[in-house]
Short mmCIF file of C-alpha atoms and ligand atoms in Angstrom, two decimals:
data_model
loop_
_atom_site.label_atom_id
_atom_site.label_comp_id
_atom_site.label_asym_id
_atom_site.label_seq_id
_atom_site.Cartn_x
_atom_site.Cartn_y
_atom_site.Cartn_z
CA UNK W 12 101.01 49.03 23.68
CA UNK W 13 99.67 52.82 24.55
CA UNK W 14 97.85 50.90 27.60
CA UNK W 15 101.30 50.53 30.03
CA UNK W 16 102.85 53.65 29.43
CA UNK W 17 99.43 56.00 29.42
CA UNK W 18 98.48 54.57 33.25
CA UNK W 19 102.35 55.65 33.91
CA UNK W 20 101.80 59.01 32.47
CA UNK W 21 98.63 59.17 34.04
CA UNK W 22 100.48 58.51 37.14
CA UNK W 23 102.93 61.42 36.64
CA UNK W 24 100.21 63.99 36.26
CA UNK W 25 98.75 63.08 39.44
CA UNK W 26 101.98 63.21 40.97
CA UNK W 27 102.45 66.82 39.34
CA UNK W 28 99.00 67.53 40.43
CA UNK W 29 99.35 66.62 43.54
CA UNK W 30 102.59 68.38 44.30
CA UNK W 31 100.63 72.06 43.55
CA UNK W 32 102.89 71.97 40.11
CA UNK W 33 100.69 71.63 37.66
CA UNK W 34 101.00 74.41 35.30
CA UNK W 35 97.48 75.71 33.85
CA UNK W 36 97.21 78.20 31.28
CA UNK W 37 95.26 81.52 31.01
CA UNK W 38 93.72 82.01 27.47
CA UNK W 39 94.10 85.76 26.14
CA UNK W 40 91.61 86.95 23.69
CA UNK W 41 93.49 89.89 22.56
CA UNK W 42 96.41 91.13 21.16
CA UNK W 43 99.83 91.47 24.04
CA UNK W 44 99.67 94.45 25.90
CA UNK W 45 99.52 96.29 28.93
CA UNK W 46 95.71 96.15 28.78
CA UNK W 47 94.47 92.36 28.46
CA UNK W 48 91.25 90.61 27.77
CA UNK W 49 90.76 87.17 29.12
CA UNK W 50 88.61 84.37 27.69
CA UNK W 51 86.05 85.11 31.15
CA UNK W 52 85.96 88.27 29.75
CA UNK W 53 88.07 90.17 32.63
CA UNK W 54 90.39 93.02 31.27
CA UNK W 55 93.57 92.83 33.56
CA UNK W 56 96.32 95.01 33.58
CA UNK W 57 99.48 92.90 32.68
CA UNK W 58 102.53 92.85 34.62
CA UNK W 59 104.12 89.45 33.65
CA UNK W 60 104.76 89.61 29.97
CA UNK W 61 108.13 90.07 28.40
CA UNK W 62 106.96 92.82 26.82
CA UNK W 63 109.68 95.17 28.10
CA UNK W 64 109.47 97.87 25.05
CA UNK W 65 105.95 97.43 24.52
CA UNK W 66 106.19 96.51 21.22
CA UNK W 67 104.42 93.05 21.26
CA UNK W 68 101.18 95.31 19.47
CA UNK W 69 103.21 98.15 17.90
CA UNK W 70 101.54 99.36 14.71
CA UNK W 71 104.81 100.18 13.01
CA UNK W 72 105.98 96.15 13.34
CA UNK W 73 102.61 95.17 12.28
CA UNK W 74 102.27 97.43 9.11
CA UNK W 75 106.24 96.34 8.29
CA UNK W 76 104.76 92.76 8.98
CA UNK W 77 101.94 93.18 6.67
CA UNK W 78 104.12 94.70 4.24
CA UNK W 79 106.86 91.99 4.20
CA UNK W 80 103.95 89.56 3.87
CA UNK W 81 102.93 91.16 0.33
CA UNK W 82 106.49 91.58 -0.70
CA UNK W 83 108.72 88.48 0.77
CA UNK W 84 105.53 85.63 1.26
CA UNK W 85 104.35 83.60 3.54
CA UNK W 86 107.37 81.08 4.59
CA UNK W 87 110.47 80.13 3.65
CA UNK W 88 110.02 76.41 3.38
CA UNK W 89 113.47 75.44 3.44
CA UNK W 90 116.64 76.30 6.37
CA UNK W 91 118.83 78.81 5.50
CA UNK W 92 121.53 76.98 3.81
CA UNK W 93 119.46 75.30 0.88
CA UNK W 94 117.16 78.14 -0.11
CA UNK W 95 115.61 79.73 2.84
CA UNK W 96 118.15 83.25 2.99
CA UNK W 97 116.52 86.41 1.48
CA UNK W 98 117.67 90.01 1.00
CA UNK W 99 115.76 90.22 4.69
CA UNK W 100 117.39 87.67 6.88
CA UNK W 101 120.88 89.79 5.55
CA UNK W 102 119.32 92.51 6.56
CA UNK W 103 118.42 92.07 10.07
CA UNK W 104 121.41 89.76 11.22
CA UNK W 105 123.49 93.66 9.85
CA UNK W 106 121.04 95.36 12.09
CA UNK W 107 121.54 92.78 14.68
CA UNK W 108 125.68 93.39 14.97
CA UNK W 109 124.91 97.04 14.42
CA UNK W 110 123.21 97.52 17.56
CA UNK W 111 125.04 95.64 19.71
CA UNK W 112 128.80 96.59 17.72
CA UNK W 113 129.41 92.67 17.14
CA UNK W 114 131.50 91.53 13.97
CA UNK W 115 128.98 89.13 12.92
CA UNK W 116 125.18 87.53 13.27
CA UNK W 117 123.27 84.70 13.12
CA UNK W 118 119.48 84.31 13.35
CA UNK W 119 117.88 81.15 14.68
CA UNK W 120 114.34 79.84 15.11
CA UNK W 121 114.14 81.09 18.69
CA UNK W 122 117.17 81.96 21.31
CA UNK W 123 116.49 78.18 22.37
CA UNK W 124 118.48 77.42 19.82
CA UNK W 125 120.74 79.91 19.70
CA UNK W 126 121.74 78.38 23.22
CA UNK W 127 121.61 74.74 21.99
CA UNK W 128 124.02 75.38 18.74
CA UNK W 129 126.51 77.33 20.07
CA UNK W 130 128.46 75.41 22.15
CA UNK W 131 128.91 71.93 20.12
CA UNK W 132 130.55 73.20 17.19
CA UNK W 133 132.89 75.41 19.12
CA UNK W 134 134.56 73.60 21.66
CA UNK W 135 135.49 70.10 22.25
CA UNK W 136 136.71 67.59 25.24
CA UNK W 137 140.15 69.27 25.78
CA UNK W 138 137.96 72.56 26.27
CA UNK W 139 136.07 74.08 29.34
CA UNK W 140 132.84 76.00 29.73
CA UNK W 141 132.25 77.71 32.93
CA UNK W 142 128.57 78.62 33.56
CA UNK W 143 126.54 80.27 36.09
CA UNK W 144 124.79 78.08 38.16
CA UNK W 145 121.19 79.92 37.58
CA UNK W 146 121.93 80.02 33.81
CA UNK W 147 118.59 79.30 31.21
CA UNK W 148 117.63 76.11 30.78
CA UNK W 149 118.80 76.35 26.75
CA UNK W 150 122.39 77.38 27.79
CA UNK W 151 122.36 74.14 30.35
CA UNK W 152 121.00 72.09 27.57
CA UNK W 153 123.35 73.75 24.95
CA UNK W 154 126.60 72.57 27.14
CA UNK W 155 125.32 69.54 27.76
CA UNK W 156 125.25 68.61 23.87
CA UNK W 157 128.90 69.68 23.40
CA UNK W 158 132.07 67.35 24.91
CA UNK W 159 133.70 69.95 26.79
CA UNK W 160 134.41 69.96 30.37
CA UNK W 161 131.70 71.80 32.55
CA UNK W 162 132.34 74.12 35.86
CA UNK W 163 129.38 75.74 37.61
CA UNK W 164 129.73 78.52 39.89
CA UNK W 165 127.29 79.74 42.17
CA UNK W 166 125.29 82.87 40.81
CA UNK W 167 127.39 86.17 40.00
CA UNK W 168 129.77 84.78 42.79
CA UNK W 169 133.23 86.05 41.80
CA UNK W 170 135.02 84.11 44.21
CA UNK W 171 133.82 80.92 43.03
CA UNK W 172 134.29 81.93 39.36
CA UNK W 173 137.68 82.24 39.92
CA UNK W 174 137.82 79.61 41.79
CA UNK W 175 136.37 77.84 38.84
CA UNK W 176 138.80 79.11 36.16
CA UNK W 177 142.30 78.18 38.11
CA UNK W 178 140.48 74.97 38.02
CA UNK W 179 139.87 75.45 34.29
CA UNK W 180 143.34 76.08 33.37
CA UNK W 181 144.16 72.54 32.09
CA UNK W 182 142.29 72.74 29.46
CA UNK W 183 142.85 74.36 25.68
CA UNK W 184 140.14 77.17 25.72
CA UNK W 185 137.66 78.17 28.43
CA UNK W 186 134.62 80.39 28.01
CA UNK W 187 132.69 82.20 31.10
CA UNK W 188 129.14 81.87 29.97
CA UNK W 189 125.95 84.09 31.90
CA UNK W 190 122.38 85.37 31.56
CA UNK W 191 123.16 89.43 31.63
CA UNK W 192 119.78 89.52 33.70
CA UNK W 193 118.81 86.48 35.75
CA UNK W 194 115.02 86.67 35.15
CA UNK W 195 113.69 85.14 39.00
CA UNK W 196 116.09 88.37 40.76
CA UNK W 197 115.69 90.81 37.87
CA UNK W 198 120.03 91.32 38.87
CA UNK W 199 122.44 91.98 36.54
CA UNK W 200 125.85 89.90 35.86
CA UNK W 201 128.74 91.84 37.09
CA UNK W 202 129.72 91.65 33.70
CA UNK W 203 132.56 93.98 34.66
CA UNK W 204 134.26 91.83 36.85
CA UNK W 205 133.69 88.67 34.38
CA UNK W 206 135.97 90.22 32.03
CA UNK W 207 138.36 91.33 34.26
CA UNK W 208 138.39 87.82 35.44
CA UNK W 209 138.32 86.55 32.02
CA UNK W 210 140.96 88.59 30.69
CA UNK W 211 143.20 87.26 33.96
CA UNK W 212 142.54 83.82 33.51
CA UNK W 213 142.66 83.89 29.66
CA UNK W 214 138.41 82.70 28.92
CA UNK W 215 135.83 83.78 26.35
CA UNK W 216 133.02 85.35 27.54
CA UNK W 217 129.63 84.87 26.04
CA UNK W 218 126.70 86.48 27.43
CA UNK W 219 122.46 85.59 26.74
CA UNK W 220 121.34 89.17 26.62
CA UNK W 221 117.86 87.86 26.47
CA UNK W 222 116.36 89.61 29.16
CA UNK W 223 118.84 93.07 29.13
CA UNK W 224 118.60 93.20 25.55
CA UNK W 225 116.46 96.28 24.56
CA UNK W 226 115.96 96.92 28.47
CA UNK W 227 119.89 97.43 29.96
CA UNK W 228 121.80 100.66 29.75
CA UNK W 229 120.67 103.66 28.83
CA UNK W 230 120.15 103.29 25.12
CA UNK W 231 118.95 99.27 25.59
CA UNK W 232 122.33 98.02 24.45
CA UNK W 233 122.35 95.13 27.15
CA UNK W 234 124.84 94.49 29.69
CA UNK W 235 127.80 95.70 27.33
CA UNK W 236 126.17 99.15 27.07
CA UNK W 237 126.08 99.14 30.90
CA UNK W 238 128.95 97.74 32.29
CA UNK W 239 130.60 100.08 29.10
CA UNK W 240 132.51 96.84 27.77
CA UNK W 241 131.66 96.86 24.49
CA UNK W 242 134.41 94.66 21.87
CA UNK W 243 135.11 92.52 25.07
CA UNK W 244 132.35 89.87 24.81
CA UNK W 245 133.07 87.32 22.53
CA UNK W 246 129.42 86.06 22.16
CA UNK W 247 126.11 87.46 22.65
CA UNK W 248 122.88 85.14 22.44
CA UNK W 249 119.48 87.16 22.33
CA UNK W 250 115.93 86.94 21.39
CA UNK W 251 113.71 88.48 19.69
CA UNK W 252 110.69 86.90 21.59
CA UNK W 253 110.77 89.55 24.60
CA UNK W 254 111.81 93.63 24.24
CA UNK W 255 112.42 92.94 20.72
CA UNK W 256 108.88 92.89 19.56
CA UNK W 257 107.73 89.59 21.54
CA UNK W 258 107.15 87.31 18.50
CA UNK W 259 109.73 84.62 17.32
CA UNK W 260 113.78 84.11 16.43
CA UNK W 261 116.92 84.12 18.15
CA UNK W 262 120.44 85.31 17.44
CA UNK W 263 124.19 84.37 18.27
CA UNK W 264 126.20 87.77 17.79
CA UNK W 265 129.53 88.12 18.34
CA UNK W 266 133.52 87.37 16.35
CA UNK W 267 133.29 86.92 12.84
CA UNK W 268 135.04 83.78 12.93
CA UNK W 269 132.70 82.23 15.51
CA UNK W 270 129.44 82.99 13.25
CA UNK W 271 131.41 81.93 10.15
CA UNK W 272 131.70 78.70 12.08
CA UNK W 273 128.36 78.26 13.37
CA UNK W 274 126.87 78.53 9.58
CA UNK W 275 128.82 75.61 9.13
CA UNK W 276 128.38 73.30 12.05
CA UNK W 277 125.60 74.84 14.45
CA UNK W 278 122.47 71.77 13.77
CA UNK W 279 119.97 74.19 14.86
CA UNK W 280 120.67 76.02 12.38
CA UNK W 281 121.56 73.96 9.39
CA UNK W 282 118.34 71.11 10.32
CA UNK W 283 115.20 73.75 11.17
CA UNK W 284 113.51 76.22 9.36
CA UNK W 285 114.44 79.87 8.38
CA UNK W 286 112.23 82.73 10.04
CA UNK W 287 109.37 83.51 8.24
CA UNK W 288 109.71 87.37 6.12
CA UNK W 289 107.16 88.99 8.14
CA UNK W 290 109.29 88.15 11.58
CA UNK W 291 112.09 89.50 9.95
CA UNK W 292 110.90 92.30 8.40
CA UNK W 293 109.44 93.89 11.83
CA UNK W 294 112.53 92.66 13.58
CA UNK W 295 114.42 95.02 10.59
CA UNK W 296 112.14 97.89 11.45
CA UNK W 297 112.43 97.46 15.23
CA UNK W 298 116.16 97.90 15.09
CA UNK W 299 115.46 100.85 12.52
CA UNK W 300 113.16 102.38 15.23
CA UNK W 301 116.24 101.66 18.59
CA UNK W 302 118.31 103.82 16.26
CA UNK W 303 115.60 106.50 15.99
CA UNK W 304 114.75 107.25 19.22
CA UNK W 305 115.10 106.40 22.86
CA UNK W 306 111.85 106.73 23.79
CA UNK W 307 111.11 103.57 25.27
CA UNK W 308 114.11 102.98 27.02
CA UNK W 309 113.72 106.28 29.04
CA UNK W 310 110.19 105.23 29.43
CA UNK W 311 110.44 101.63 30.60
CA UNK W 312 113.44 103.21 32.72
CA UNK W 313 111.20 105.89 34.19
CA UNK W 314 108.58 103.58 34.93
CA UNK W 315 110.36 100.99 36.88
CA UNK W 316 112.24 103.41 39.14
CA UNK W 317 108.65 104.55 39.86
CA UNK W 318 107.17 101.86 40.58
CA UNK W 319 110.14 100.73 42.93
CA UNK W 320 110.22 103.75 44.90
CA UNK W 321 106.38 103.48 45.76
CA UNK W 322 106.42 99.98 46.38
CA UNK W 323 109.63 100.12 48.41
CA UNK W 324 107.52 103.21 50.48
CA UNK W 325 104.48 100.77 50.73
CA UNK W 326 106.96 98.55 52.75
CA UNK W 327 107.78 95.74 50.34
CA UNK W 328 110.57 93.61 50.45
CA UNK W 329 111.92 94.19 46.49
CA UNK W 330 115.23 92.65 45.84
CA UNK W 331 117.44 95.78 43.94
CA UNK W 332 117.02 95.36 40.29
CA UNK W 333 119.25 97.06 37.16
CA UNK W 334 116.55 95.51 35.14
CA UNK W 335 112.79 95.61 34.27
CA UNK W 336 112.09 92.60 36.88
CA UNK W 337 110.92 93.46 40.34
CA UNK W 338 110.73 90.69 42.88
CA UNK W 339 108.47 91.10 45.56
CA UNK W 340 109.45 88.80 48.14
CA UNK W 341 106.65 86.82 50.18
CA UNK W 342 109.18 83.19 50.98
CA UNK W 343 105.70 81.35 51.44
CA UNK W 344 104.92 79.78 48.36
CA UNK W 345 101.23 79.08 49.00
CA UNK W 346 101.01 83.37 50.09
CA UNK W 347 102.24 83.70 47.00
CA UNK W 348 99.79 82.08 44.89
CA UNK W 349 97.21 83.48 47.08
CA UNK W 350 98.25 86.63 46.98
CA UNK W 351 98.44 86.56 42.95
CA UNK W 352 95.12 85.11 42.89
CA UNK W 353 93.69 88.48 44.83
CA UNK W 354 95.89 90.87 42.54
CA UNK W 355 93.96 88.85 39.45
CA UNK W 356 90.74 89.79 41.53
CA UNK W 357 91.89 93.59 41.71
CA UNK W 358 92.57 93.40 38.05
CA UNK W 359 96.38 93.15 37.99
CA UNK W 360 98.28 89.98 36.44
CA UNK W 361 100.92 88.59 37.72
CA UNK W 362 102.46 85.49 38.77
CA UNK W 363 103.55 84.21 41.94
CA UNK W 364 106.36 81.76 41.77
CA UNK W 365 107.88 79.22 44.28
CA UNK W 366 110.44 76.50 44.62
CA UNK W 367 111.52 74.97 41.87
CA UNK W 368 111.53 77.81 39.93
CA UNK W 369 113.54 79.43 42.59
CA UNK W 370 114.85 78.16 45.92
CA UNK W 371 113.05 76.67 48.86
CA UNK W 372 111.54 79.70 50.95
CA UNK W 373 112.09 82.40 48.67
CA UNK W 374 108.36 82.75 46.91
CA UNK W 375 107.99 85.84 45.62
CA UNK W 376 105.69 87.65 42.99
CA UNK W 377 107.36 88.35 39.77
CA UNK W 378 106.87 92.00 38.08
CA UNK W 379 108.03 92.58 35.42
CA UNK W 380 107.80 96.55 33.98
CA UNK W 381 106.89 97.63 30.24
CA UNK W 382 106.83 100.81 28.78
CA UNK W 383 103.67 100.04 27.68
CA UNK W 384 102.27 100.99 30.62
CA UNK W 385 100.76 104.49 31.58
CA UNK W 386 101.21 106.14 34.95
CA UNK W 387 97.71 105.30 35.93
CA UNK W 388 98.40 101.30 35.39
CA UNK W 389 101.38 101.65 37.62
CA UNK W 390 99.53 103.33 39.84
CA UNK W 391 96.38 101.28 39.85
CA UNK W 392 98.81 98.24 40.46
CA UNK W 393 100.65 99.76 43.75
CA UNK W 394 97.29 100.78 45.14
CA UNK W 395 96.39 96.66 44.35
CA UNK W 396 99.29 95.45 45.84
CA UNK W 397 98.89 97.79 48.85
CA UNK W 398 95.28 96.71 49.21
CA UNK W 399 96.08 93.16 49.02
CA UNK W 400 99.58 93.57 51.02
CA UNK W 401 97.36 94.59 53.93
CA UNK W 402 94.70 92.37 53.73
CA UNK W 403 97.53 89.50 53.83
CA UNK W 404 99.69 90.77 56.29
CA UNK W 405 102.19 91.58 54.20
CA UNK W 406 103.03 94.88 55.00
CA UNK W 407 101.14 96.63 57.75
C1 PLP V 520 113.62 83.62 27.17
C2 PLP V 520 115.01 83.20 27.25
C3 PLP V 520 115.57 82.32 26.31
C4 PLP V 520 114.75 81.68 25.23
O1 PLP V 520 114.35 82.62 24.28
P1 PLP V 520 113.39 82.15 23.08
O2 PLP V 520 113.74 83.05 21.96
O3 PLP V 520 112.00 82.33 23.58
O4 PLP V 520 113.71 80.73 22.80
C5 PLP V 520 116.91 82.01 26.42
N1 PLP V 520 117.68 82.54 27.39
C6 PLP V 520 117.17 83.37 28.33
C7 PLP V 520 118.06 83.93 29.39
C8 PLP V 520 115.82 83.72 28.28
O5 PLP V 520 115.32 84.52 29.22
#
């Protein structure tokens, strides 16, 4: 039986393959950080992790980790609803609404499924949702589960979002749904305008703070903190994979109500596993250590106006960022491999990406800032790029 289908999966490899595709993996031999060993035993600098705080290897997460693991176990061996809630998971999903002034949280397996339960339970076929048309791949599979009606409009375009909701108004409820930082631009929603928009047009507004979460506004409160709209987004999807420490677990914060529900009906969350103590317990003490100080933010903040300025000065084409994402525009795709190769030569990581991942003749090299890096990585990276930029014909 395996005999038809493997020559047809065979066949789609190839085709991947053969398309320049195929995605291979680098194999790290140490923990996250700005400093990286490889398995060929190169140390790189790392400039494509989602490591926005720095926190993937901080010692206060792992000795809360450790901790957790003496106090709380090993695993929970059961979803949340049967007997997989302790004292802990309470705990964080408080510190969760704390920090971003929501009613309410709930923690999932991963913001994947934050994305993917959110929508089903909450709205039906006489209801509309109204998403951004470069929106994560969990929020498009996350509508596409539910019954409701769908509108797209073209990225952060006002105009068509309106557009959209006069379209929209048939229907019972609407919600405006967006990434606060589209992670292929590094821009921000104009979160400001979507409520204006949404208050006109009477829609919910739910926002994946998964990339402005920790990094946006001056304390790290995401795109509320920044666009000073706090109260007037009713749902807030995050992760706790990137700034938040890097490891594992999502959240849907947001209405009271709305959680309440999703406890109920959300299937991520009543058919999958609860996070494991130690996740939760660093995730507690991360939150513990946002309220403490605002080191990092000022720090990650610091470093990516720095390293814009210089390479803005070198003479690269950057599109403007409010985020921790710089895009270095090349729009050939196969410069922009080649180009990441050399960087990887000169010690710096990063990735060059090209259409699909985002439109035809806009390749560009994806950096992405951490305040885990010193002054001399940042600078040891511009010199790279500038060496490189040259050699390429880049800049001149
Ligand atoms: C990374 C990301 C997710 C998925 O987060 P996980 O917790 O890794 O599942 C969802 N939405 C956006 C916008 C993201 O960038």
């Amino acid at each position: 039986m395996y005999g038809k289908i493997q020559q047809h999966l065979q066949n789609e490899l190839n085709a991947i393959r053969e398309a320049g595709l195929f995605k291979s993996e680098r194999i790290i031999v140490s923990p996250q950080n700005a400093e990286i060993t490889l398995n060929t035993g190169q140390t790189v600098l790392n400039f494509c992790a989602n490591n926005y705080l720095g926190l993937s290897d901080n010692p206060q997460l792992i000795e809360a980790a450790k901790k957790a693991l003496d106090s709380h176990g090993f695993g929970m061996s059961s979803v949340r609803f049967i007997c997989g809630t302790q004292d802990l998971h309470k705990t964080l999903e408080k510190k969760v609404a704390e920090f971003f002034g929501t009613e309410d949280t709930i923690l999932y397996a991963a913001a994947f499924d934050a994305n993917g339960g959110v929508f089903e339970p909450l709205f039906g076929e006489e209801d509309a949702i109204i998403s951004d048309a470069l929106n994560h791949a969990s929020i498009i599979d996350g509508v596409r589960l539910s019954k409701a009606k769908r509108y797209r409009y073209a990225n952060a375009d006002m105009e068509d979002l309106e557009k959209q909701l006069i379209e929209a108004q048939a229907q019972r409820f609407r919600i405006i749904v967006t990434d606060g930082v589209f992670s292929m631009d590094g821009n921000v929603a104009p979160m400001d305008k979507i409520v204006a928009l949404a208050e006109k047009y009477d829609a919910l507004v739910m926002v994946d703070e998964c990339h402005s979460a920790g990094v946006v506004g001056q304390t790290g409160r995401g795109v509320t903190e920044l666009f000073d709209i706090r109260g007037k987004v009713d749902i807030i999807t995050g992760t706790l994979g990137k700034a938040f420490g890097g490891a594992i677990g999502g959240f849907t914060t947001g209405k009271k109500e709305i959680i309440e529900l999703l406890r109920q009906r959300s299937r991520p969350y009543l058919f999958s596993n609860s996070l494991p103590p130690v996740v939760v317990a660093a995730g507690i003490r991360m939150f513990e250590m946002m309220d403490e100080t605002n080191e990092l933010q000022d720090k990650l903040h610091t470093n990516t106006a720095y390293f814009m300025e210089k390479m803005l000065a070198a003479g690269f084409d950057i599109k403007p960022t409010q985020s921790a994402i710089c895009a270095v525009m090349l729009y050939d795709a196969p410069l922009s491999q080649k180009m990441a190769a050399r960087l990887l030569d000169e010690g710096i990581y990063v990735i060059g990406f090209y259409y699909p991942v985002v439109p035809k003749g806009q390749a560009r090299i994806r950096v992405q800032l951490s305040a885990a890096h010193e002054r001399e990585h940042l600078d040891k990276a511009i010199a790279a790029f500038t060496k490189v930029g040259r050699e390429l014909g880049v800049i001149k």
